[in-house]
Tab-separated table of C-alpha atoms in Angstrom:
chain	number	residue	atom	x	y	z
J	768	MET	CA	9.730	-27.343	-14.406
J	769	THR	CA	13.399	-27.378	-13.455
J	770	SER	CA	14.033	-29.312	-10.250
J	771	GLU	CA	15.935	-27.993	-7.254
J	772	GLU	CA	18.696	-30.525	-8.004
J	773	ASP	CA	19.066	-29.147	-11.547
J	774	ILE	CA	19.273	-25.589	-10.225
J	775	ALA	CA	21.868	-26.590	-7.637
J	776	ALA	CA	23.976	-28.178	-10.394
J	777	LEU	CA	23.612	-25.099	-12.613
J	778	ASP	CA	24.558	-22.864	-9.685
J	779	GLN	CA	27.860	-24.664	-9.394
J	780	GLN	CA	28.473	-24.688	-13.136
J	781	VAL	CA	27.731	-20.995	-13.686
J	782	TYR	CA	30.512	-20.030	-11.279
J	783	GLN	CA	32.950	-22.451	-12.902
J	784	ALA	CA	32.174	-21.433	-16.498
J	785	PRO	CA	34.597	-19.089	-18.321
J	786	VAL	CA	33.778	-15.400	-17.981
J	787	LEU	CA	32.950	-13.943	-21.398
J	788	PHE	CA	32.155	-10.377	-20.411
J	789	GLU	CA	32.152	-8.399	-17.179
J	790	TRP	CA	31.222	-4.948	-15.978
J	791	GLU	CA	30.607	-2.961	-12.811
J	792	TYR	CA	27.915	-0.636	-11.564
J	793	ILE	CA	27.771	1.665	-8.557
J	794	GLY	CA	24.402	2.988	-7.457
J	795	GLY	CA	21.133	2.039	-5.816
J	796	GLU	CA	18.162	-0.042	-6.889
J	797	SER	CA	15.955	3.059	-6.733
J	798	LYS	CA	16.391	6.603	-7.988
J	799	ASP	CA	18.717	8.895	-6.006
J	800	TRP	CA	15.949	11.435	-5.399
J	801	ILE	CA	13.636	8.715	-4.063
J	802	ARG	CA	16.253	7.534	-1.572
J	803	LEU	CA	16.990	11.099	-0.487
J	804	LEU	CA	13.295	11.871	-0.034
J	805	THR	CA	12.817	8.661	1.959
J	806	ALA	CA	15.802	9.519	4.160
J	807	ILE	CA	14.265	12.914	4.935
J	808	VAL	CA	10.615	11.889	5.324
J	809	SER	CA	11.080	8.687	7.370
J	810	PRO	CA	12.856	10.236	10.375
J	811	GLY	CA	10.678	13.321	10.002
J	812	ILE	CA	7.537	11.254	10.623
J	813	GLY	CA	9.073	9.600	13.674
J	814	THR	CA	10.277	12.906	15.057
J	815	GLY	CA	6.860	14.448	14.462
J	816	LEU	CA	5.201	11.706	16.506
J	817	LEU	CA	7.662	12.263	19.340
J	818	LEU	CA	7.008	16.003	19.160
J	819	LEU	CA	3.296	15.305	19.462
J	820	LEU	CA	3.939	13.247	22.591
J	821	PHE	CA	5.950	16.068	24.110
J	822	VAL	CA	3.256	18.608	23.213
J	823	LEU	CA	0.607	16.444	24.831
J	824	ASP	CA	2.870	16.219	27.869
J	825	ASP	CA	3.065	20.055	27.932
J	826	SER	CA	6.850	19.964	27.445
J	827	ASP	CA	8.463	23.133	26.101
J	828	SER	CA	12.205	23.479	26.598
J	829	ILE	CA	15.576	23.582	24.875
J	830	GLY	CA	16.131	19.981	25.976
J	831	VAL	CA	13.116	18.827	24.001
J	832	TYR	CA	14.240	20.499	20.788
J	833	ALA	CA	17.828	19.294	21.225
J	834	PHE	CA	16.538	15.761	21.685
J	835	LEU	CA	14.290	15.943	18.601
J	836	THR	CA	17.006	17.506	16.451
J	837	THR	CA	19.447	14.752	17.401
J	838	MET	CA	16.846	12.106	16.630
J	839	MET	CA	16.078	13.670	13.254
J	840	LEU	CA	19.716	13.953	12.196
J	841	MET	CA	20.614	10.454	13.295
J	842	GLY	CA	17.528	9.065	11.565
J	843	PHE	CA	18.506	10.772	8.315
J	844	LEU	CA	22.075	9.416	8.437
J	845	MET	CA	20.912	5.913	9.264
J	846	THR	CA	18.209	5.814	6.594
J	847	ARG	CA	20.364	7.206	3.796
J	848	TYR	CA	23.720	5.545	4.469
J	849	LEU	CA	22.816	2.353	6.348
J	850	PHE	CA	19.406	1.357	4.976
J	851	LEU	CA	19.488	2.959	1.483
J	852	PRO	CA	23.197	3.059	0.563
J	853	ASP	CA	24.838	2.954	-2.836
J	854	SER	CA	25.996	-0.534	-3.792
J	855	HIS	CA	28.909	-1.826	-5.846
J	856	TYR	CA	27.866	-4.518	-8.330
J	857	HIS	CA	30.405	-6.632	-10.218
J	858	TYR	CA	28.770	-8.676	-12.986
J	859	LYS	CA	30.329	-11.625	-14.826
J	860	LEU	CA	28.624	-13.077	-17.902
J	861	THR	CA	29.008	-16.758	-18.811
J	862	LYS	CA	27.227	-19.066	-21.263
J	863	LEU	CA	25.070	-20.430	-18.439
J	864	GLY	CA	24.126	-17.186	-16.734
J	865	ILE	CA	25.338	-14.116	-14.899
J	866	HIS	CA	26.899	-14.262	-11.458
J	867	TYR	CA	27.698	-11.114	-9.561
J	868	THR	CA	28.642	-9.657	-6.213
J	869	LYS	CA	26.907	-6.830	-4.399
J	870	GLU	CA	28.517	-4.791	-1.652
J	871	ASP	CA	26.872	-1.870	0.112
J	872	LEU	CA	29.130	1.173	0.028
J	873	ILE	CA	28.659	2.451	3.538
J	874	PRO	CA	31.353	4.996	4.456
J	875	GLU	CA	33.074	4.399	7.771
J	876	ILE	CA	32.282	7.994	8.698
J	877	ALA	CA	28.576	7.032	8.624
J	878	TYR	CA	29.133	4.358	11.279
J	879	THR	CA	31.208	6.753	13.354
J	880	LEU	CA	28.669	9.563	13.139
J	881	VAL	CA	25.705	7.344	13.936
J	882	ARG	CA	27.482	5.796	16.919
J	883	GLY	CA	28.569	9.254	18.076
J	884	PHE	CA	25.079	10.717	17.748
J	885	ALA	CA	23.681	7.705	19.568
J	886	TRP	CA	25.889	8.342	22.600
J	887	VAL	CA	25.149	12.067	22.426
J	888	GLY	CA	21.469	11.171	22.212
J	889	ILE	CA	21.733	9.158	25.420
J	890	ALA	CA	23.290	12.124	27.197
J	891	VAL	CA	20.660	14.500	25.821
J	892	CYS	CA	17.859	12.175	26.945
J	893	LEU	CA	19.305	11.816	30.437
J	894	ILE	CA	19.593	15.603	30.731
J	895	ALA	CA	16.092	15.986	29.329
J	896	LEU	CA	14.882	13.535	31.960
J	897	PHE	CA	15.110	16.268	34.570
J	898	VAL	CA	13.230	18.680	32.293
J	899	ILE	CA	10.556	16.701	30.476
J	900	GLY	CA	10.138	13.700	32.740
J	901	PRO	CA	9.945	9.919	32.137
J	902	LEU	CA	9.271	10.223	28.397
J	903	ALA	CA	12.993	10.824	27.950
J	904	PHE	CA	13.667	7.212	28.961
J	905	VAL	CA	12.100	6.096	25.682
J	906	GLY	CA	14.613	8.055	23.631
J	907	ALA	CA	17.542	7.113	25.860
J	908	GLY	CA	16.753	3.423	25.458
J	909	ALA	CA	16.484	3.738	21.680
J	910	PHE	CA	19.790	5.592	21.450
J	911	ALA	CA	21.527	3.026	23.698
J	912	LEU	CA	20.338	0.140	21.520
J	913	MET	CA	21.499	1.988	18.430
J	914	ALA	CA	24.936	2.751	19.862
J	915	PHE	CA	25.578	-0.870	20.857
J	916	GLY	CA	24.054	-2.194	17.631
J	917	MET	CA	26.383	-0.099	15.479
J	918	THR	CA	29.553	-1.275	17.267
J	919	ASN	CA	30.289	-4.272	15.017
J	920	PHE	CA	28.108	-3.321	12.072
J	921	LYS	CA	30.091	-3.738	8.817
J	922	SER	CA	29.316	-3.994	5.142
J	923	LYS	CA	29.318	-7.472	3.582
J	924	ILE	CA	29.647	-8.851	0.058
J	925	ASP	CA	26.702	-10.927	-1.195
J	926	GLN	CA	26.833	-13.418	-4.063
J	927	HIS	CA	23.978	-13.566	-6.608
J	928	ARG	CA	23.307	-15.265	-9.926
J	929	ILE	CA	20.802	-15.263	-12.784
J	930	LEU	CA	20.581	-18.548	-14.690
J	931	PHE	CA	19.739	-18.601	-18.399
J	932	ALA	CA	16.719	-20.535	-19.664
J	933	ASP	CA	16.427	-21.930	-23.202
J	934	ALA	CA	14.224	-18.954	-24.203
J	935	ASN	CA	14.406	-15.568	-22.496
J	936	ILE	CA	12.989	-12.067	-22.586
J	937	LEU	CA	14.956	-8.878	-21.978
J	938	PHE	CA	12.842	-5.962	-20.813
J	939	ASN	CA	14.828	-2.874	-21.757
J	940	LEU	CA	13.697	0.163	-19.756
J	941	LYS	CA	14.383	3.078	-22.093
J	942	ASN	CA	16.225	6.113	-20.701
J	943	ASP	CA	17.329	4.030	-17.724
J	944	VAL	CA	20.259	1.731	-16.988
J	945	LEU	CA	18.013	-1.098	-15.747
J	946	LEU	CA	17.503	-4.362	-17.631
J	947	ASP	CA	15.206	-7.237	-16.561
J	948	ILE	CA	15.844	-10.837	-17.618
J	949	ILE	CA	13.043	-13.420	-17.382
J	950	PRO	CA	12.368	-16.819	-19.023
J	951	LYS	CA	9.603	-17.145	-21.609
J	952	LYS	CA	8.202	-20.188	-19.814
J	953	LYS	CA	7.270	-20.381	-16.149
J	954	MET	CA	10.395	-21.328	-14.212
J	955	LYS	CA	12.037	-20.869	-10.836
J	956	LEU	CA	13.080	-17.384	-9.638
J	957	ALA	CA	16.713	-18.384	-10.224
J	958	PHE	CA	16.109	-17.720	-13.929
J	959	SER	CA	14.901	-14.137	-13.427
J	960	GLY	CA	16.727	-11.035	-12.310
J	961	THR	CA	17.581	-7.381	-12.765
J	962	ILE	CA	20.935	-6.011	-13.840
J	963	TYR	CA	22.267	-2.458	-14.154
J	964	ALA	CA	24.709	-0.708	-16.452
J	965	THR	CA	26.835	2.368	-15.868
J	966	SER	CA	25.296	4.190	-18.843
J	967	LEU	CA	22.794	3.778	-21.661
J	968	GLU	CA	25.663	3.125	-24.083
J	969	LYS	CA	27.055	0.442	-21.799
J	970	LYS	CA	23.627	-1.154	-21.548
J	971	GLU	CA	23.444	-1.470	-25.325
J	972	SER	CA	26.763	-3.317	-25.355
J	973	ILE	CA	25.519	-5.594	-22.553
J	974	ILE	CA	22.341	-6.353	-24.530
J	975	ALA	CA	24.475	-7.219	-27.567
J	976	GLU	CA	26.554	-9.636	-25.473
J	977	LEU	CA	23.432	-11.185	-23.948
J	978	ILE	CA	21.832	-11.745	-27.354
J	979	GLN	CA	24.899	-13.732	-28.413
J	980	GLN	CA	24.735	-15.980	-25.339
J	981	LEU	CA	21.002	-16.371	-24.762
J	982	GLY	CA	20.163	-17.990	-28.089
J	983	GLU	CA	16.392	-17.553	-28.342
J	984	VAL	CA	15.772	-14.108	-26.898
J	985	GLU	CA	13.169	-11.364	-27.261
J	986	VAL	CA	14.162	-7.778	-26.494
J	987	VAL	CA	11.196	-5.666	-25.404
J	988	ASP	CA	11.610	-1.898	-25.070
J	989	ILE	CA	9.444	-0.333	-22.366
J	990	LYS	CA	9.015	3.256	-21.194
J	991	ARG	CA	7.872	2.381	-17.664
J	992	LEU	CA	8.854	-0.578	-15.551
J	993	ASN	CA	5.287	-1.758	-14.940
J	994	GLU	CA	4.650	-1.974	-18.702
J	995	GLN	CA	6.392	-5.354	-18.758
J	996	TYR	CA	3.452	-6.897	-16.901
J	997	LYS	CA	1.291	-6.306	-19.970
J	998	HIS	CA	3.471	-8.720	-21.942
J	999	PRO	CA	1.858	-12.094	-22.831
J	1000	VAL	CA	4.413	-13.934	-20.685
J	1001	TYR	CA	2.739	-12.356	-17.632
J	1002	THR	CA	-0.875	-12.111	-18.823
J	1003	SER	CA	-0.974	-15.741	-19.951
J	1004	ALA	CA	0.440	-16.899	-16.625
J	1005	GLN	CA	-2.277	-14.945	-14.801
J	1006	SER	CA	-5.021	-16.423	-16.988
J	1007	GLU	CA	-3.754	-19.947	-16.256
J	1008	GLN	CA	-4.129	-19.270	-12.548
């Protein structure tokens, strides 16, 4: 088992080692249609619960529907562009591992719109207060928190790395740009990770570069991501437990 001191030393070395190959990727960690569906469904559930509260309170007015529409639209924008944004990955391959940066690509217009809708939401809730009663205070408070919370909210660049073990496995998800790297022996999480390519052709070139640097490596083609857990490296570890 590699000690924490060894990993700390390797962390420093992997960033200092010469870069042999580099590439970029822009996208999300999940499928675009999944993120879009989540962005639609998540605020829809919340809005539906609020609608139920208003129905139980016998509220039926334009103010109610304006309030719910604003909530729904703001929830969609926040979920899609703030919580599930595209990210810019910049990978650099060295002999010791891969280090890369990840930056969420959140358009400034998203911040502006969310802040704007939050302030509009406050106004709508205060107007609705005279129509639907105290329940509007709940929405007004939520919008106020959101407006102030978005004031200094900015994207940041995170540093990550995947260290190479002496023997590794590459799980190649066919018809996808995803590639998982794990060690053949049980090791720290620093030696495992997922990388992405811009295309299937680019992924093949990345695999070729990795094979040259990894030494002892097994490339396993899989059709579904969960198929990798049927590999002996996982099943043997489970049996040992």
